[in-house]
Amino acid sequence: MITNINQACDLIIFGTKGDLAKRKLLPALYKLEKYERMHPDTRIIGAGRADWTQEKYIDMVREAIKNFLNEKMKDNIWKKLRLRLVFFNIDVYKEKYFLELKNIINQKKNIAIYYCAVPPSTFNAIFTGLGKAHLNSYPSRIILEKPLGTCLKTSKKINNQIAKYFLESQIFRIDHYLGKESILNLLSLRFANSFFFHNWNHKIIDHIQITVSEEVGIENRWNYFDQMGQTRDMVQNHLLQILTIIAMNQPNDLTSESIRCEKLKILKALDPINEKNINIQSIRGQYTSGIVNGKKVVSYLEENGANIDSLTETFVALKVNIINKKWSGVPFYLRTGKRLARKYSEIVVVFKDIPKNLFKKFNKDLLPNKLIIRLEPNESIKINFLNKIPGINEKYKLKNDEMEFNYSKILDSKNLVGAYERLLLESMKGTQSLFVCRDEIEEAWNWIDPIISYWKISNKNNLQLYASGTWGPKNLDSIMTRDDRFWNKFNYK
Ligand code: BG6
């Protein structure tokens, strides 16, 4: 793989007029321009089906960046970026357009990177078009956006289709969570600190909680979301990726091969959730109307385009067991939902009790030690531990204290790299460690598929309603209290 950061690329964005390109990719490219991270000869070729002039495309890009950039757009940066832009009108179902595209791409000097920011139903036409026009040869690369299928079968289909034309080493499957600074920091936290390294196993850890709570609803994506549900939309990819990074053994090195190999072992070791345990190891919910962030919001069934009979879940909690030596007896509790009270993502590692705690008889409740990793917002790492209450009369009385490292404070705007920025840059460098490989995707579906099937057969009663703006279904705690454990309460800091 070519890893030269200075390599010039032709980034061809299929779906350049779409939501993903406007909201994420174009603002990310602006940021790469701002920090001079792109080669001077790199070009951005927007491919879309429209009879647009170059000027019209440039106007659209400018508008999109203005609307979705999290800072004020600067003229000097925009002037540089606009020089890289090229618009290409394409009907991906017609071969002749790919032959024309061939004349536009500078194959001699630039590496072609094809970004498929389009619905999966269009993927195959793009793979085939590129293949037939011989635009697929190494070192070109192709980036795929999720969803990569809706189950193992459809995911395999996409993977087989792309494998006809591209090698695995050319394929970059995006899970944007892998581009987040705080997720990357998990590797350093676990493998660069002896304190954590040696204490990361079933002897020391009681259980781990992973929460990804969202305030947004389905954002006008009824057709997409209703066939996915929160489990396929968030758990199959983002939450399972976090889980693998938290649970994997130390890789041999930091290459993509070694990291992916360890992550894959975890996915293969996930204990199946089946008809026997589905009712105690899963909770699914759907939001009703309510108030989120001071604003009234409608129920899932009242969203644009809704089918009022839908039983799709917008919330899910799972108890996951990993069957290997390291994690034997240590459950991982996962929860994620839309229209919840606050947007935040957090990992909570709860440590085991001391076998004979000398202080127990002097204190009613001794809270367990916890390591709380806030992924966002306000990235931080906290440790909860017990201390003596000061004073002469409080000989053995303890209180729970918190030690905090505020990661977000050292992330100033210059070194805070957005997920898409980082992933685009990595694809330009040709490094795949932050992308998901075929085996990971398929293994994740292999584990998710039965859960969704059992829900379907088990009956509609398993869908709990929850009001928007709350923390999810009322019975959410039961998945933990049954094991005498508790969700860590959200602490707004
Ligand atoms: C996307 C999902 O992959 O991730 C969305 O399709 C979800 O439904 C989003 O809202 C969450 O991403 P983030 O970065 O805002 O946590």
XYZ file of C-alpha atoms and ligand atoms in Angstrom:
509
model
C 0.000 0.000 0.000
C 1.177 3.473 -0.738
C 1.327 5.421 2.480
C 2.923 8.600 1.270
C 0.968 11.479 2.767
C 1.957 13.650 -0.157
C 0.448 11.431 -2.783
C -1.925 13.369 -5.041
C -5.393 11.858 -5.354
C -8.474 12.241 -7.471
C -11.300 11.833 -4.982
C -14.424 10.944 -6.921
C -17.534 11.387 -4.809
C -20.511 9.413 -6.133
C -23.585 10.999 -4.595
C -22.005 14.413 -4.380
C -25.402 16.144 -4.199
C -26.602 13.893 -1.391
C -26.998 14.462 2.307
C -23.844 12.698 3.408
C -21.666 14.641 0.999
C -23.225 17.949 2.019
C -23.259 17.393 5.755
C -20.025 15.514 6.286
C -17.694 15.073 3.329
C -17.534 18.581 1.896
C -17.063 20.301 5.284
C -14.380 17.702 6.108
C -12.562 18.473 2.848
C -12.686 22.173 3.713
C -10.991 21.376 7.030
C -8.323 19.310 5.290
C -7.709 22.304 3.074
C -7.581 24.636 6.045
C -4.855 22.635 7.747
C -3.031 22.016 4.455
C -3.348 18.276 4.729
C -4.105 17.602 1.076
C -1.527 17.337 -1.680
C -1.583 20.490 -3.858
C -2.571 18.412 -6.905
C -5.390 16.512 -5.224
C -8.728 17.063 -6.926
C -12.293 16.519 -5.839
C -14.495 15.200 -8.586
C -18.165 15.437 -7.678
C -20.086 12.789 -9.612
C -23.843 13.197 -9.713
C -26.764 12.817 -12.049
C -27.496 16.383 -13.088
C -27.056 18.572 -16.036
C -25.021 21.036 -13.996
C -22.358 23.472 -15.009
C -19.130 23.597 -13.106
C -20.273 26.922 -11.612
C -23.508 25.464 -10.337
C -21.619 22.660 -8.627
C -19.209 25.082 -7.026
C -22.160 27.096 -5.699
C -23.706 23.980 -4.214
C -20.467 23.000 -2.507
C -20.041 26.476 -1.089
C -23.599 26.479 0.245
C -23.163 23.040 1.809
C -19.940 24.012 3.544
C -21.458 27.251 4.763
C -24.444 25.400 6.219
C -22.711 22.457 7.784
C -19.290 23.681 8.809
C -18.977 24.145 12.552
C -17.107 27.414 12.134
C -17.167 30.447 9.893
C -16.041 29.731 6.361
C -12.972 31.723 5.344
C -12.574 33.141 1.868
C -8.880 32.363 1.457
C -9.433 28.675 2.242
C -12.504 28.436 0.057
C -10.587 29.974 -2.868
C -8.019 27.189 -2.652
C -10.614 24.469 -2.241
C -12.750 25.586 -5.147
C -9.818 25.208 -7.516
C -9.821 21.487 -6.776
C -13.496 20.985 -7.635
C -14.679 19.339 -10.810
C -18.254 18.324 -11.564
C -19.020 15.212 -13.569
C -22.532 14.365 -14.699
C -23.009 10.619 -14.488
C -25.689 8.024 -14.947
C -24.090 5.106 -13.135
C -26.243 2.648 -15.045
C -24.623 3.584 -18.358
C -21.176 2.367 -19.299
C -20.350 5.323 -21.522
C -20.174 7.676 -18.531
C -17.446 5.614 -16.912
C -15.448 5.777 -20.118
C -15.826 9.545 -20.023
C -14.818 9.566 -16.367
C -11.635 7.797 -17.392
C -10.675 10.846 -19.426
C -11.199 13.108 -16.459
C -9.249 11.122 -13.883
C -5.549 11.756 -14.008
C -4.538 8.113 -13.787
C -0.859 8.718 -14.415
C -0.260 11.138 -11.585
C -3.118 10.774 -9.138
C -4.476 7.847 -7.165
C -8.192 7.487 -7.818
C -10.340 7.152 -4.691
C -13.992 6.397 -5.329
C -16.292 7.385 -2.475
C -19.685 5.660 -2.718
C -21.883 8.114 -0.812
C -24.974 6.595 -2.401
C -27.645 4.103 -1.338
C -26.429 0.482 -1.441
C -28.835 -0.261 -4.280
C -26.510 1.780 -6.518
C -23.262 0.172 -5.336
C -23.140 -2.635 -7.848
C -23.698 -0.366 -10.828
C -20.714 1.698 -9.664
C -18.441 -1.324 -9.044
C -19.350 -2.765 -12.437
C -19.036 0.530 -14.283
C -15.590 1.152 -12.798
C -14.525 -2.410 -13.467
C -15.636 -2.475 -17.073
C -13.927 0.831 -17.770
C -10.724 -0.528 -16.140
C -10.813 2.163 -13.517
C -10.470 -0.398 -10.744
C -6.841 -1.389 -10.933
C -4.419 -1.011 -8.044
C -3.585 1.487 -6.518
C -7.088 2.932 -6.906
C -9.241 2.682 -3.771
C -12.917 2.539 -3.071
C -14.735 3.783 0.030
C -18.095 2.353 1.024
C -20.533 3.953 3.406
C -22.813 1.952 5.626
C -25.233 0.296 5.570
C -23.400 -2.616 4.019
C -26.478 -4.757 3.782
C -29.337 -5.297 6.176
C -28.341 -8.846 7.154
C -25.556 -11.335 6.548
C -26.995 -12.416 3.211
C -27.334 -8.935 1.710
C -24.001 -7.882 3.137
C -22.305 -10.903 1.548
C -23.928 -9.990 -1.716
C -22.391 -6.505 -1.659
C -19.022 -7.900 -0.595
C -19.101 -10.477 -3.387
C -20.070 -7.862 -5.926
C -17.225 -5.565 -4.987
C -14.745 -8.433 -4.745
C -15.237 -9.075 -8.457
C -13.535 -5.799 -9.239
C -11.510 -4.695 -6.208
C -9.040 -6.400 -3.895
C -9.703 -6.289 -0.155
C -6.638 -4.053 0.188
C -8.338 -1.479 -2.069
C -11.632 -1.455 -0.137
C -12.192 1.053 2.678
C -15.431 0.390 4.589
C -16.342 3.351 6.727
C -17.544 3.225 10.288
C -17.200 6.874 11.196
C -16.896 6.044 14.909
C -13.427 4.661 14.164
C -12.379 8.135 13.067
C -13.308 9.771 16.374
C -10.435 11.021 18.500
C -11.825 9.546 21.716
C -12.284 6.092 20.185
C -8.719 6.123 18.909
C -7.557 7.096 22.363
C -8.961 3.805 23.663
C -6.029 2.027 22.072
C -3.519 4.247 23.867
C -5.399 4.044 27.118
C -5.461 0.266 27.066
C -2.132 -0.603 25.539
C 0.205 2.214 26.573
C -0.648 2.302 30.274
C 0.531 -0.584 32.412
C -2.002 0.396 35.061
C -4.888 -0.401 32.701
C -3.104 -3.038 30.662
C -2.622 -5.396 33.573
C -6.057 -4.872 35.038
C -8.107 -5.490 31.950
C -9.634 -8.942 32.452
C -12.226 -10.990 34.301
C -10.183 -11.183 37.486
C -10.435 -7.454 38.077
C -13.429 -6.272 36.057
C -17.007 -7.028 37.057
C -18.779 -5.756 33.953
C -18.612 -3.064 31.260
C -21.340 -0.690 30.085
C -21.385 0.981 26.683
C -23.923 3.745 26.114
C -24.518 5.714 22.927
C -27.416 8.018 23.620
C -28.782 10.247 20.860
C -31.068 13.265 20.940
C -31.842 13.154 17.239
C -34.776 11.233 15.840
C -34.644 9.579 12.464
C -33.983 12.857 10.645
C -36.448 12.400 7.791
C -35.038 9.011 6.872
C -38.150 6.900 7.422
C -37.583 4.538 4.501
C -34.012 3.871 5.513
C -34.530 3.713 9.244
C -37.699 1.683 9.350
C -36.053 -1.252 7.598
C -32.981 -0.924 9.817
C -34.001 -0.061 13.363
C -31.494 1.033 15.978
C -29.927 -2.427 16.175
C -28.859 -2.522 12.545
C -28.243 1.223 12.343
C -26.078 1.575 15.458
C -25.293 -1.741 17.191
C -24.181 -3.839 14.225
C -21.510 -1.267 13.475
C -20.713 1.515 15.963
C -21.424 -0.237 19.266
C -19.870 -3.534 18.224
C -16.798 -1.673 17.011
C -16.449 0.045 20.389
C -16.953 -3.316 22.075
C -14.224 -4.980 20.025
C -11.715 -2.230 20.782
C -12.504 -2.424 24.477
C -12.410 -6.204 24.628
C -9.695 -7.267 22.186
C -6.318 -8.592 23.228
C -3.256 -6.548 22.491
C -2.536 -6.775 18.749
C 0.962 -7.781 17.600
C 1.508 -4.273 16.320
C -0.541 -1.296 15.168
C -0.964 -2.367 11.552
C -4.448 -2.768 10.138
C -3.939 -6.524 9.769
C -3.064 -7.043 13.428
C -5.789 -4.785 14.813
C -8.482 -6.266 12.591
C -7.374 -9.779 13.461
C -7.844 -9.147 17.206
C -11.171 -7.373 16.718
C -12.404 -10.254 14.639
C -11.576 -12.752 17.394
C -13.934 -10.863 19.725
C -16.755 -10.826 17.190
C -16.331 -14.565 16.750
C -16.431 -15.084 20.510
C -19.755 -13.287 21.058
C -22.179 -15.616 22.774
C -25.315 -15.914 20.622
C -28.505 -14.350 21.863
C -31.244 -16.840 21.047
C -34.797 -17.843 21.905
C -33.682 -19.003 25.361
C -32.120 -15.775 26.535
C -33.591 -13.100 24.256
C -36.130 -11.957 26.823
C -33.618 -11.439 29.571
C -30.730 -10.228 27.451
C -32.489 -7.687 25.284
C -34.840 -4.744 25.583
C -36.219 -2.852 22.648
C -38.188 0.354 22.591
C -39.786 2.936 20.342
C -40.152 6.640 21.088
C -43.434 8.410 21.573
C -43.764 12.188 21.493
C -42.080 14.313 24.115
C -39.660 17.146 24.709
C -36.015 16.957 23.745
C -33.733 19.841 24.501
C -36.692 22.093 25.233
C -38.388 21.317 21.901
C -41.549 19.336 21.319
C -40.962 16.337 19.100
C -43.350 13.871 17.512
C -43.480 10.135 18.081
C -41.711 7.702 15.772
C -45.052 6.745 14.264
C -45.785 10.382 13.417
C -42.504 11.008 11.605
C -42.625 11.988 7.912
C -43.592 9.024 5.772
C -44.370 6.807 8.760
C -46.300 3.599 8.645
C -48.368 3.642 11.822
C -48.089 -0.104 12.336
C -44.319 -0.106 12.480
C -42.721 -2.211 15.195
C -39.215 -1.003 14.437
C -37.074 -0.276 17.488
C -35.515 3.121 18.049
C -33.917 1.953 21.296
C -32.092 -1.227 22.185
C -30.247 -2.594 25.201
C -28.361 -5.879 25.122
C -26.451 -7.984 27.586
C -23.532 -9.456 25.719
C -21.237 -12.252 26.861
C -17.874 -12.940 25.310
C -16.820 -16.540 25.445
C -13.081 -16.481 25.937
C -10.556 -16.752 28.741
C -10.153 -13.021 29.285
C -13.836 -12.178 29.675
C -15.359 -15.256 31.180
C -18.212 -14.140 33.460
C -17.914 -10.457 32.549
C -21.048 -9.176 30.799
C -20.993 -6.155 28.505
C -24.209 -4.135 28.682
C -24.916 -2.093 25.568
C -27.620 0.513 25.123
C -28.405 3.026 22.441
C -31.478 4.954 21.419
C -32.818 7.932 19.560
C -34.730 10.866 21.046
C -33.202 10.344 24.477
C -32.636 13.025 27.079
C -29.051 13.897 26.087
C -26.545 13.087 23.395
C -23.597 11.360 24.972
C -21.450 8.266 24.559
C -19.699 6.623 27.443
C -17.920 3.442 28.434
C -18.074 2.477 32.093
C -15.741 -0.190 33.400
C -16.930 -1.407 36.797
C -14.353 -3.170 38.932
C -14.950 -6.194 41.140
C -15.570 -5.993 44.845
C -12.782 -6.849 47.232
C -13.411 -10.389 48.595
C -13.269 -9.305 52.226
C -13.769 -5.584 52.465
C -12.758 -4.446 55.948
C -14.804 -1.274 55.643
C -18.104 -2.921 54.843
C -19.348 -3.091 58.417
C -18.764 0.638 58.908
C -20.440 1.773 55.708
C -23.908 1.011 54.379
C -23.082 1.162 50.685
C -19.640 0.908 49.274
C -19.787 1.826 45.624
C -17.574 -0.172 43.282
C -14.547 1.450 41.664
C -15.307 2.648 38.182
C -13.411 3.880 35.182
C -15.650 6.165 33.165
C -14.552 6.975 29.651
C -16.658 9.744 28.155
C -16.356 9.514 24.388
C -18.452 12.598 23.717
C -19.276 15.357 24.401
C -16.642 16.719 26.794
C -14.266 13.807 26.281
C -12.837 12.762 29.609
C -11.568 9.884 31.699
C -12.727 9.600 35.282
C -11.925 7.213 38.068
C -14.362 6.703 40.935
C -12.747 5.507 44.123
C -13.272 5.516 47.884
C -11.606 7.774 50.423
C -11.866 8.269 54.131
C -14.228 11.034 55.203
C -11.894 13.499 56.923
C -12.352 14.103 60.627
C -11.648 12.563 63.980
C -15.008 10.857 64.390
C -15.066 9.343 60.959
C -12.416 6.713 61.468
C -13.665 4.138 58.943
C -16.353 6.093 57.136
C -15.763 6.302 53.410
C -17.037 8.422 50.554
C -16.956 8.020 46.836
C -14.678 10.518 45.041
C -13.960 11.178 41.423
C -10.646 11.917 39.777
C -11.012 13.446 36.344
C -8.788 13.954 33.337
C -10.528 16.330 30.974
C -9.433 15.231 27.543
C -11.648 17.765 25.781
C -9.657 20.641 27.293
C -6.473 19.613 25.525
C -8.307 19.121 22.241
C -8.059 22.607 20.826
C -9.554 23.368 17.446
C -6.296 22.684 15.645
C -5.787 19.150 16.884
C -9.464 18.253 17.058
C -9.833 16.265 13.878
C -13.364 15.365 12.842
C -14.118 11.709 12.100
C -14.687 12.207 8.382
C -11.638 14.420 8.050
C -9.469 11.762 9.591
C -10.975 8.939 7.555
C -10.682 10.827 4.277
C -7.070 11.573 5.058
C -6.335 7.961 5.995
C -7.847 6.797 2.728
C -5.622 9.270 0.893
C -2.640 7.773 2.714
C -3.887 4.277 1.969
C -3.914 3.003 5.550
C -6.784 0.725 6.458
C -6.551 0.332 10.235
C -9.468 2.708 10.836
C -11.685 0.911 8.345
C -13.647 -2.260 8.814
C -12.779 -5.409 6.894
C -15.185 -7.804 5.238
C -14.846 -10.489 7.899
C -15.694 -8.068 10.698
C -18.835 -6.854 8.943
C -20.012 -10.363 8.191
C -19.245 -11.685 11.646
C -21.189 -8.788 13.180
C -24.209 -9.570 10.991
C -23.898 -13.205 11.839
C -24.402 -12.317 15.498
C -27.071 -9.640 14.963
C -29.324 -11.528 12.513
C -30.710 -14.094 15.002
C -31.515 -11.365 17.537
C -33.684 -9.567 15.013
C -35.310 -12.811 13.873
C -36.159 -13.855 17.433
C -37.703 -10.483 18.126
C -39.887 -10.947 15.081
C -41.177 -14.315 16.157
C -41.307 -13.722 19.872
C -44.223 -11.210 19.541
C -44.951 -7.552 19.380
C -45.150 -7.177 23.148
C -41.417 -6.989 23.395
C -41.483 -3.452 21.998
C -41.681 -0.968 24.887
C -42.742 2.603 24.303
C -40.752 5.439 25.861
C -41.386 9.157 25.833
C -38.939 11.258 23.837
C -36.614 13.149 26.129
C -36.365 10.342 28.713
C -33.630 7.710 29.081
C -35.542 4.939 27.333
C -38.111 2.267 28.229
C -39.163 1.987 31.878
C -37.956 -1.602 32.147
C -34.453 -0.656 30.982
C -33.019 -1.193 34.459
C -34.249 -4.763 34.628
C -31.529 -5.997 32.286
C -29.020 -4.920 34.970
C -30.927 -5.262 38.257
C -31.601 -8.897 37.417
C -27.824 -9.327 37.805
C -27.707 -7.015 40.813
C -26.032 -4.303 38.785
C -26.997 -0.735 37.836
C -26.569 1.586 34.903
C -24.190 4.387 35.586
C -26.215 7.603 35.880
C -25.553 10.324 33.334
C -23.600 13.115 34.892
C -23.731 16.291 32.853
C -20.190 17.508 32.864
C -25.077 7.010 11.839
C -26.508 6.542 11.963
O -24.244 5.972 11.379
O -24.601 7.452 13.107
C -27.382 7.626 12.540
O -26.991 6.138 10.691
C -26.814 8.104 13.846
O -28.709 7.151 12.709
C -25.358 8.521 13.666
O -27.601 9.198 14.308
C -24.716 8.879 14.989
O -23.445 9.423 14.759
P -22.787 10.434 15.790
O -21.405 10.636 15.281
O -23.637 11.675 15.766
O -22.832 9.766 17.126
